[in-house]
Coordinates of C-alpha atoms in Angstrom, one line a residue:
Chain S
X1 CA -21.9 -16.6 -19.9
X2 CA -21.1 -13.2 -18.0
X3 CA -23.3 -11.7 -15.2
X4 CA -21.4 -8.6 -14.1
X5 CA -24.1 -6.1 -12.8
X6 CA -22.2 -3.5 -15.3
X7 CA -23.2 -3.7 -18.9
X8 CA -20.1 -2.3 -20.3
X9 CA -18.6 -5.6 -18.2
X10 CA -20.6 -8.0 -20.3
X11 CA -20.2 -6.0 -23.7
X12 CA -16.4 -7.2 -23.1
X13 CA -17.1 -10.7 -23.8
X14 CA -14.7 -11.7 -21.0
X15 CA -12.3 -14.5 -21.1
X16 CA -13.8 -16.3 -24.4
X17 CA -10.8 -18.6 -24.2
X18 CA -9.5 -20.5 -20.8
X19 CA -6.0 -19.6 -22.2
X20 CA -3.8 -18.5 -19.5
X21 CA -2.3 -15.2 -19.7
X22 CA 1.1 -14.5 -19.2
X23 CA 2.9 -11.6 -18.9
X24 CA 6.7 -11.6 -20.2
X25 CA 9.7 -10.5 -18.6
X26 CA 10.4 -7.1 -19.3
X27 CA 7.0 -6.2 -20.7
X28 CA 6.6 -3.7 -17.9
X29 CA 9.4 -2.0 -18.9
X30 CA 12.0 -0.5 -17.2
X31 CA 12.4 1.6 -13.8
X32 CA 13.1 5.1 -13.4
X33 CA 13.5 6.9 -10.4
X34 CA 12.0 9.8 -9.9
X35 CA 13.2 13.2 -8.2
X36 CA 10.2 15.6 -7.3
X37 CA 10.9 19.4 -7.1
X38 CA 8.7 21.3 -4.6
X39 CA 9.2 25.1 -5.2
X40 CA 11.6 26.9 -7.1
X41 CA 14.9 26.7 -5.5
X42 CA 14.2 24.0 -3.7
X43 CA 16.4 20.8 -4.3
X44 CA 14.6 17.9 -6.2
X45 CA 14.0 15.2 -3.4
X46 CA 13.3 11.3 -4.7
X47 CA 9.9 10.3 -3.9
X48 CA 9.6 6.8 -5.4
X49 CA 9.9 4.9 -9.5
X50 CA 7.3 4.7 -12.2
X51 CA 8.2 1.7 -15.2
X52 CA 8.6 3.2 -18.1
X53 CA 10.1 2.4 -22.2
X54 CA 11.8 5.6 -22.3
X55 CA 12.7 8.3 -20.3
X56 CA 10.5 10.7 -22.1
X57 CA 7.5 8.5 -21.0
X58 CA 8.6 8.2 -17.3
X59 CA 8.6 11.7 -17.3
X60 CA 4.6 12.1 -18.1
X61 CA 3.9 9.0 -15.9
X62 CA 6.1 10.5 -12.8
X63 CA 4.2 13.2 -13.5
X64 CA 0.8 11.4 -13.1
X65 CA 2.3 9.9 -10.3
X66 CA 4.0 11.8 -8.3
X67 CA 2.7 15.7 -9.3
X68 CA -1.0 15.1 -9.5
X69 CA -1.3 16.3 -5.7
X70 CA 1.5 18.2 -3.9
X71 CA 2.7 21.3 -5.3
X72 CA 5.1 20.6 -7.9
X73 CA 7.3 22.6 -10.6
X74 CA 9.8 19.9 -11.5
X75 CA 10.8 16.5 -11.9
X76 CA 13.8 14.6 -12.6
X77 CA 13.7 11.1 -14.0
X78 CA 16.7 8.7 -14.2
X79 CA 16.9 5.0 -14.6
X80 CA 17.5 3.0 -11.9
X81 CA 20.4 1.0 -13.2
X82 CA 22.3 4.3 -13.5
X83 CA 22.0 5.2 -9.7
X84 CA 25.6 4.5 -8.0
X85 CA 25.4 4.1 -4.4
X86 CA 27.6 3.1 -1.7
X87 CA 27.1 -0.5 -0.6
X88 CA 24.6 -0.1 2.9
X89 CA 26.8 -2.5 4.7
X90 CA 29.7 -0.3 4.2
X91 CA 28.1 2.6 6.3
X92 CA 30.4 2.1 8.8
X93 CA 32.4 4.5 7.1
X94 CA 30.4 7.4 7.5
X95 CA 31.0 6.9 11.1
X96 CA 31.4 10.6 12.3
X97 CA 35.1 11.3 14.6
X98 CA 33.2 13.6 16.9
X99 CA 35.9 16.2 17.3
X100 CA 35.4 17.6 14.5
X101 CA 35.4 21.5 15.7
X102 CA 38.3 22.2 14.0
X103 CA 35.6 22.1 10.6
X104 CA 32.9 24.2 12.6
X105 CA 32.1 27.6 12.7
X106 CA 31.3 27.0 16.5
X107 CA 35.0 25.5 16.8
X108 CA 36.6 29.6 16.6
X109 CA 35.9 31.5 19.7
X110 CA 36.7 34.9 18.5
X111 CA 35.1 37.0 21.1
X112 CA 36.0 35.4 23.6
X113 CA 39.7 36.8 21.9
X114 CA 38.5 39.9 20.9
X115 CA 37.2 40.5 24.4
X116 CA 40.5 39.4 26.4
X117 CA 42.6 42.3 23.5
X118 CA 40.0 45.0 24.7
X119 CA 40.4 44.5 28.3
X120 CA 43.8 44.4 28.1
X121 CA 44.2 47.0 25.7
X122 CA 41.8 49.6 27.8
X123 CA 44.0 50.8 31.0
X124 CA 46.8 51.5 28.4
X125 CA 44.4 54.1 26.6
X126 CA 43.5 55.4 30.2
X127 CA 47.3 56.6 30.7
Chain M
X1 CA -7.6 0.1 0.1
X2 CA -6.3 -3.6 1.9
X3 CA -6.9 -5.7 4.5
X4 CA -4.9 -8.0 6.6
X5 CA -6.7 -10.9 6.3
X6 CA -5.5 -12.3 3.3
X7 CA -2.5 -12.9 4.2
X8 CA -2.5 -16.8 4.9
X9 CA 0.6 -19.4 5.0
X10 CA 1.7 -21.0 1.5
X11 CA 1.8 -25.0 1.7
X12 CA 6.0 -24.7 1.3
X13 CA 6.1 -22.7 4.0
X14 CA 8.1 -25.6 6.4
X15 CA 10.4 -25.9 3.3
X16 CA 11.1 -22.3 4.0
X17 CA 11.8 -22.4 7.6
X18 CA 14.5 -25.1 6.8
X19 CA 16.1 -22.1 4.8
X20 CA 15.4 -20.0 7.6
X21 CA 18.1 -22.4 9.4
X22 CA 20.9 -21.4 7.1
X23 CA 20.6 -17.5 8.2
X24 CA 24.0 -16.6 9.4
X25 CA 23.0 -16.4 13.3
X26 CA 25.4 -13.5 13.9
X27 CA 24.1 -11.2 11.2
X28 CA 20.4 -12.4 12.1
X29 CA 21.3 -11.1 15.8
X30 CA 22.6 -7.8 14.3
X31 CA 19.2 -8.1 12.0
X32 CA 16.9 -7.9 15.1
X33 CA 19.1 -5.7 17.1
X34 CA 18.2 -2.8 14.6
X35 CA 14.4 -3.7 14.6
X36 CA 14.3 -3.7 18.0
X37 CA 16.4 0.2 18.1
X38 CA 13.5 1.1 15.9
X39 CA 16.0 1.4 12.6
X40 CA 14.4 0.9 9.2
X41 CA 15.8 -2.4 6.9
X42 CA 16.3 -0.8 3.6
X43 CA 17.1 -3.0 0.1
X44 CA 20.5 -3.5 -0.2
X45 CA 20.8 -4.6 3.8
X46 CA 21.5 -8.2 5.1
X47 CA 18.1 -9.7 5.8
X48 CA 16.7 -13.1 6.8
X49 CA 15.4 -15.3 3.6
X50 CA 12.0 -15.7 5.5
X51 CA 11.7 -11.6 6.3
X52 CA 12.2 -11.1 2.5
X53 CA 9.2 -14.0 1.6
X54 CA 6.6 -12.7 3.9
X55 CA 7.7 -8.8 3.3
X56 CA 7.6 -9.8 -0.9
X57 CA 4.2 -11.8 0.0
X58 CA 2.6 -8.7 2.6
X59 CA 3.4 -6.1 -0.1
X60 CA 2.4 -7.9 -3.6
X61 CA -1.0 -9.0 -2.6
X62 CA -1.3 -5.4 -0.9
X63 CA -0.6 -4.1 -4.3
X64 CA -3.0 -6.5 -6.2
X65 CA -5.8 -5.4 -3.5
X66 CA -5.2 -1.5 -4.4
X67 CA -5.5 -2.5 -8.3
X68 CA -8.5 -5.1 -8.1
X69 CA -10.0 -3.0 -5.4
X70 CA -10.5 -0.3 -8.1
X71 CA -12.5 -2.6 -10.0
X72 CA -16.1 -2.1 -7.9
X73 CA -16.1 1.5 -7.7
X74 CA -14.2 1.9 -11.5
X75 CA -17.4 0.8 -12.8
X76 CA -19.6 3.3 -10.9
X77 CA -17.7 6.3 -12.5
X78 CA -20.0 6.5 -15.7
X79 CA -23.2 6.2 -12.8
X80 CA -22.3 8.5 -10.0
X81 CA -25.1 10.7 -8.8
X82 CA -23.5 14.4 -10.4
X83 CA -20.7 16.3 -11.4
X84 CA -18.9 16.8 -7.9
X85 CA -19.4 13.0 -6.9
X86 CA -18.3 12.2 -10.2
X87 CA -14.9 13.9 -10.3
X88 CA -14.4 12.4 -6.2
X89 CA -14.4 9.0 -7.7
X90 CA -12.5 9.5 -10.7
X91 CA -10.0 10.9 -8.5
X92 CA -9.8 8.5 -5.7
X93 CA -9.8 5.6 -8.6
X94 CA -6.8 7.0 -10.1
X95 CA -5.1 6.8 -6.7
X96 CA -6.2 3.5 -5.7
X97 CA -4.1 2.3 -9.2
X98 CA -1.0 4.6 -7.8
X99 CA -0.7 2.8 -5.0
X100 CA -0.6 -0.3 -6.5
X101 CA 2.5 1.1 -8.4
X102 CA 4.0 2.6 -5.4
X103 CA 3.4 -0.8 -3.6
X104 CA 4.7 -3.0 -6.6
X105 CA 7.5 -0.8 -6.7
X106 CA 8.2 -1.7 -3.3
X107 CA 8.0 -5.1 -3.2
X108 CA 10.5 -4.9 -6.2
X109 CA 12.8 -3.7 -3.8
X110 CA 13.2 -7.0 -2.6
X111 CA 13.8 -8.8 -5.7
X112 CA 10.5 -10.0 -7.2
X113 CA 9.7 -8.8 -10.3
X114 CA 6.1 -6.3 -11.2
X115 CA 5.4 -8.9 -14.5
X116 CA 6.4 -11.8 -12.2
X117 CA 3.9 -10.3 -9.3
X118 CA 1.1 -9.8 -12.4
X119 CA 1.6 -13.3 -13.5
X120 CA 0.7 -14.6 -9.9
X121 CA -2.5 -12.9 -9.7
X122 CA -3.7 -13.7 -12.8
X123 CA -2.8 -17.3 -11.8
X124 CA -4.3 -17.5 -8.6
X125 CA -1.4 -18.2 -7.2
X126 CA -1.2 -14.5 -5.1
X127 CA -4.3 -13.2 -3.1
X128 CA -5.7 -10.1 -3.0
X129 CA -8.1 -8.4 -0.2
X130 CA -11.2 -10.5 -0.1
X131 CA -13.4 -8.0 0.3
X132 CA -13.3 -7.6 -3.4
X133 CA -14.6 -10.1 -4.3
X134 CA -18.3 -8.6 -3.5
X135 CA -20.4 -6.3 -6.2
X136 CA -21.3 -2.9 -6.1
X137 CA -25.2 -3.6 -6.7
X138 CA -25.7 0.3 -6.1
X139 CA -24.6 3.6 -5.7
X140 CA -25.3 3.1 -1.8
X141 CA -22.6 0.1 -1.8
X142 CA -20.3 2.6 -3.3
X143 CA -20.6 5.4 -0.5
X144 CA -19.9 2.2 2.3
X145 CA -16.9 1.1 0.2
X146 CA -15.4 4.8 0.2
X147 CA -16.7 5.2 3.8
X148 CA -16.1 1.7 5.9
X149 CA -13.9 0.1 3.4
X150 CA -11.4 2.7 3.1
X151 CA -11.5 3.0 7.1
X152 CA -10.5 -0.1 7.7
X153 CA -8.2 0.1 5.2
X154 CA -6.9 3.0 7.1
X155 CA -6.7 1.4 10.5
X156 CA -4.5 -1.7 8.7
X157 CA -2.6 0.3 6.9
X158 CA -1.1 3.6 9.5
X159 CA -0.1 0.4 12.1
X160 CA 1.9 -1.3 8.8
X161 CA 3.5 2.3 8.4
X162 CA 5.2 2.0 11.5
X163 CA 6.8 -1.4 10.4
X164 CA 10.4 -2.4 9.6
X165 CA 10.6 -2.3 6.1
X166 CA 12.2 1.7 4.9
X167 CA 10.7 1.3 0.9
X168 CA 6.5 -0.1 2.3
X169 CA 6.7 2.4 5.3
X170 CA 7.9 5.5 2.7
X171 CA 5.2 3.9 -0.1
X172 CA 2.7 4.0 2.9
X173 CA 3.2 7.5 4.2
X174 CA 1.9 9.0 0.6
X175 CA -1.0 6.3 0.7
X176 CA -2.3 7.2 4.2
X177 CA -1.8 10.9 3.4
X178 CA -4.2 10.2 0.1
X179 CA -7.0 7.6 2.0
X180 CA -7.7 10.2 4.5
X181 CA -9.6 11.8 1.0
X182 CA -10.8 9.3 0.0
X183 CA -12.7 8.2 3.8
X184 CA -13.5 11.5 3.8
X185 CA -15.7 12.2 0.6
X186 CA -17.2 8.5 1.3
X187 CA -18.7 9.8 4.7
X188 CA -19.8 12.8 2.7
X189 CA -21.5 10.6 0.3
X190 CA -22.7 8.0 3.1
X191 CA -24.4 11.0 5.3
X192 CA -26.1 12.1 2.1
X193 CA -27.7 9.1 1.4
X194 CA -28.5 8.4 5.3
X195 CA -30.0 12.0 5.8
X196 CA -31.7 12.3 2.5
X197 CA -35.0 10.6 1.1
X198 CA -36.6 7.5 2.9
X199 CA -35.7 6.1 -0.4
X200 CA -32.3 6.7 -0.3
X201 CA -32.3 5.3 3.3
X202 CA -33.3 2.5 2.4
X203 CA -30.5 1.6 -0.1
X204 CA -27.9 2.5 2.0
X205 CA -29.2 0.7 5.3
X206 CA -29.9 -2.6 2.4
X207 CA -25.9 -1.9 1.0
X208 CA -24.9 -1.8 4.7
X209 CA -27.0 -5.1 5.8
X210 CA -24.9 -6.8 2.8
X211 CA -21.6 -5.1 3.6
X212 CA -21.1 -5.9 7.2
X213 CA -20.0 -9.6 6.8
X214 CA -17.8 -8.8 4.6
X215 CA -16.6 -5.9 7.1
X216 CA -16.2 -7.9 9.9
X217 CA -14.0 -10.7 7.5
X218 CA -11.8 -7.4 6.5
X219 CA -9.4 -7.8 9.7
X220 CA -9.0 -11.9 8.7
X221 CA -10.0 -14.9 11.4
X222 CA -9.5 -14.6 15.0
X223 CA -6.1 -14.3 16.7
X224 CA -7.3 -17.5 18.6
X225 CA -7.3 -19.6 15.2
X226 CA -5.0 -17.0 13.1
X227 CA -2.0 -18.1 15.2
X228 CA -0.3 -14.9 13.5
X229 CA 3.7 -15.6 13.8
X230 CA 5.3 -14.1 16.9
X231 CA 8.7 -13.9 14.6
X232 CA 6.4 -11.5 12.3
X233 CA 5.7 -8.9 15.4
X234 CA 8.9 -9.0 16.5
X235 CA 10.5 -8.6 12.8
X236 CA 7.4 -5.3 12.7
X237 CA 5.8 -6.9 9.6
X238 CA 2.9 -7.5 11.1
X239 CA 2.3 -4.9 13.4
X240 CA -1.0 -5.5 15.2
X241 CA -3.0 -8.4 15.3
X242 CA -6.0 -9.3 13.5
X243 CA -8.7 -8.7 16.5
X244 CA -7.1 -5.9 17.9
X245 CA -7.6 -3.7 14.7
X246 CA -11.6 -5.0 14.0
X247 CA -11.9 -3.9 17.7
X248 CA -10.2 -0.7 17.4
X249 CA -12.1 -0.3 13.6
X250 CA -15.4 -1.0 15.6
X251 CA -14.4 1.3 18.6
X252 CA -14.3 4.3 15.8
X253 CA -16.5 3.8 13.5
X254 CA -19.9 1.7 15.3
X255 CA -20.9 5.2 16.5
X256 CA -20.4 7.6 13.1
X257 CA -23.2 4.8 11.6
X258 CA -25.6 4.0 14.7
X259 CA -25.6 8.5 15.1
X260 CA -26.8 8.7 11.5
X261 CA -30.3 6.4 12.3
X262 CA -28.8 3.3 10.7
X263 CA -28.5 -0.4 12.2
X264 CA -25.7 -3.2 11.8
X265 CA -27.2 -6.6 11.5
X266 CA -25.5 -8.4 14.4
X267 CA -27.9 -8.1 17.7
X268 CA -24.7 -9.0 19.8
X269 CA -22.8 -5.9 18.3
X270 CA -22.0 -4.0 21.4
X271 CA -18.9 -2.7 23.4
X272 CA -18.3 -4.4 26.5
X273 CA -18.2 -1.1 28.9
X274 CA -16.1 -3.5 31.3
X275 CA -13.6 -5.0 29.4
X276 CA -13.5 -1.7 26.7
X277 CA -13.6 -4.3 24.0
X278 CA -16.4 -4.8 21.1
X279 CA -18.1 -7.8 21.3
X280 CA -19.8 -9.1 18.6
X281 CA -21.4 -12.8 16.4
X282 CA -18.7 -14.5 14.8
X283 CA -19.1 -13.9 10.8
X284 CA -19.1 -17.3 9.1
X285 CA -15.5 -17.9 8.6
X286 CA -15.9 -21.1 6.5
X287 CA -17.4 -18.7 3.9
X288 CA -14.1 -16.6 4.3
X289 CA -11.6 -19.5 3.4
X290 CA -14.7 -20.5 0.5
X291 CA -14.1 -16.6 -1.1
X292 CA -10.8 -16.4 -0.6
X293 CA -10.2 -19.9 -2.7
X294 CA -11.9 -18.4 -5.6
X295 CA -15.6 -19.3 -5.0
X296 CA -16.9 -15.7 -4.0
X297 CA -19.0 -13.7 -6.5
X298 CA -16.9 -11.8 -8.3
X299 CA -13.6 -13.5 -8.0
X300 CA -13.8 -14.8 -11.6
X301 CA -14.6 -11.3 -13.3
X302 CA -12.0 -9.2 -11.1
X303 CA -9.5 -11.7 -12.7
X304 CA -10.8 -11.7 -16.0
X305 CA -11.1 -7.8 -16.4
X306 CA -7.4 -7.7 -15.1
X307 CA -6.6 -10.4 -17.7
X308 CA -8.5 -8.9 -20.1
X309 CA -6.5 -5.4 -19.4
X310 CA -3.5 -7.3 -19.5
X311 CA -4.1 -8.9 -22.4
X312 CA -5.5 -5.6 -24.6
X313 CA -2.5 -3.8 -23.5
X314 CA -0.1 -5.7 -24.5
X315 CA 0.4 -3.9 -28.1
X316 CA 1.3 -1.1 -27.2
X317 CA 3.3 -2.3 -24.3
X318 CA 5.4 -3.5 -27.1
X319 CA 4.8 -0.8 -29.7
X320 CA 6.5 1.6 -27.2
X321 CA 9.5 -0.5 -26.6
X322 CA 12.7 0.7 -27.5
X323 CA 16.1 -0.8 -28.1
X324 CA 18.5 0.1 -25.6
X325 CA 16.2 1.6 -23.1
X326 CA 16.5 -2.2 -21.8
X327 CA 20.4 -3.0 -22.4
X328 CA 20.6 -2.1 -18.3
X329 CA 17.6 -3.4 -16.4
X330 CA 17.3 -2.7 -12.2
X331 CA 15.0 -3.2 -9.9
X332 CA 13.9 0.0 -8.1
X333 CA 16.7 1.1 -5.5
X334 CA 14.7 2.8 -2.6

């Protein structure tokens, strides 16, 4: 019937019925995203979604996933469906008013203050 | 692992277009305005109906040809020549199957769903990289799997990195970071086998000999018949065409195998000093289409182990389920 080159192939007895196989809707579970954590004291940074039943699960696939490689000391799962997010098209909002220096540190000149007191403080010390 | 030339026109694809005509023209303008400034389209932006059907289309049947792709060299673990060699392909197995999850996640993005992308491959409906469709006969066919397959892979994939699409682009960052391991312990094992016993010479120049049609098929037909879409360059979802990356695949990698003793069976394999392009005897392209329909050698057992999987899975699939986890179900949002 079956001539795979690997024996443990043919041991299978593959496909003994024609039946078509379907998979159901939902079967695969749901999505979790998941938030990887470089170093201590770093800030977890989301680096892609495993499926999952449960949240406990997605944790030991994320970690399969996503700390088999890179250094890794944490990870964060959370389902998807629980993400709130600002719709993309409103991103107009986030347009910046560029005179913002009033909300800068480089927006206070205080030397340049400081300096003009001193030089006009100095020739009264002289007297 | 994937290659580009799977990636062929469904028969309602002039049904499509006609839905292509309902695309608000000002927010298609805005669309390719952004592609052109280089931004990335990410999931919840406005995007044509036909970007979303070719991206859902490039990015399943990439998926599927990470997971079957496994297949050849999954069976090989139990065989592979020692410890070290061993644990290489173990690892580079387990990735292969990650991508195909980081990759189905991705096409997600867009709205299909993973058991509805499963259920097309089992099917028949969805492709997956033809190359697969080939055995493993020996240890020798593995080392030019890990060496040339995974190259070209490589060559496909770092040009589809710098496409449009935010979610494939971020999925393919990680995998081009992890092929360049696996390329590189299947040179290792490749110049073993080429400096070693005559032996052991012999089975890799016999697994090369049998490997190189299917090589030169990896990139898909010639741009002359191909007649890839213009609207798919300028969209960056395809993002080089089919005989520029065989020539630039040839280009790098003709030397490593010719510097190692071994020959290619094509006499007309050569690089054209004038024109800088490899020039080279068709491969027979109606056996191409006859794989890719389903006739190849393995296409029946890749889909019945994946069936099989499928199928002998399932009970714990469902075992595990638990209420509520499923009261709010999303697709993956990035």
């Amino acid at each position: 019937m079956n001539d795979s080159l690997d024996p443990r192939i043919n041991r299978l007895k593959l496909n003994k019925t024609d039946d078509p196989c379907k998979v159901e809707e939902g079967e695969n579970w749901n999505v979790f995203e998941v938030f990887h954590q470089e170093k201590r004291g770093a800030h977890h940074e989301h680096v892609g979604c495993v499926h999952a039943p449960d949240a406990g699960l997605a944790l030991v696939f994320a970690k399969e996933q996503f700390g088999r490689r890179k250094k890794c000391v944490n990870l964060w799962v959370v389902r998807s469906a629980d993400i709130l997010a600002f719709d993309v098209e409103d991103e107009d909002m986030f347009a910046n008013n560029l005179e913002k220096t009033y909300r800068d540190a480089s927006g206070f000149k205080v030397m340049e203050k400081i300096n003009k007191f001193k030089a006009q403080a100095k020739p009264a010390n002289d007297k | 692992m994937y290659g580009g030339g799977y990636i062929f026109e469904e028969p309602n694809r002039v049904q499509q277009r006609e839905e292509q005509l309902h695309d608000d023209p000002e927010k298609l303008a805005a669309f390719e305005m952004r592609i052109a400034n280089g931004e990335k389209i990410e999931p919840g932006d406005w995007m044509p109906a036909e970007y979303r059907r070719q991206l859902i289309r490039l990015i399943e049947q990439h998926a599927h040809s990470e997971v079957i792709g496994a297949l050849p060299e999954g069976t090989w673990i139990t065989r592979a020549p020692g410890f070290k060699r061993k644990l290489a392909l173990i690892a580079k197995v387990q990735d292969e199957i990650g991508h195909g999850q980081l990759l189905y996640n991705a096409a997600e993005t867009l709205g299909k769903s993973r058991e509805a992308m499963i259920n097309d491959l089992l099917s028949g409906k969805s492709k997956y990289s033809n190359v697969f469709n080939y055995p493993a006969e020996t240890w020798a066919d593995v080392t030019v799997i890990g060496f040339l397959i995974d190259a070209a892979a490589i060559v496909n994939q770092v040009a589809n990195a710098k496409g449009s699409y935010g979610p494939y682009c971020r999925a393919l960052e990680r995998i081009c970071y992890e092929e360049s391991f696996h390329l590189k312990q299947g040179h290792d094992a490749f110049i073993e086998l080429a400096t070693g016993t005559p032996g052991q010479k012999a089975m890799l120049q016999d697994a090369l000999n049998r490997w190189w049609q299917p090589i030169m098929h990896f990139f898909g037909p010639p741009d002359k018949v191909s007649g890839h879409s213009e609207k798919l360059m300028q969209w960056k979802v395809k993002m080089a065409s089919n005989d520029d990356m065989r020539n630039q695949f040839l280009e790098a990698y003709v030397p490593k195998i010719r510097e190692l003793g071994l020959t290619l069976p094509d006499p007309l394999l050569n690089k054209n000093e004038e024109t800088g392009r490899w020039e080279y005897s068709d491969p027979d392209w109606d056996l191409f289409f006859e794989v890719i329909k389903g006739n190849g050698p393995c296409n029946k057992e890749r889909l019945d182990v994946r069936k099989w999987a499928e199928e002998h899975g399932r009970w714990i699939r469902k075992a595990l389920m638990k209420e509520g986890t499923f009261e709010k179900k999303a697709m993956p949002v990035a």
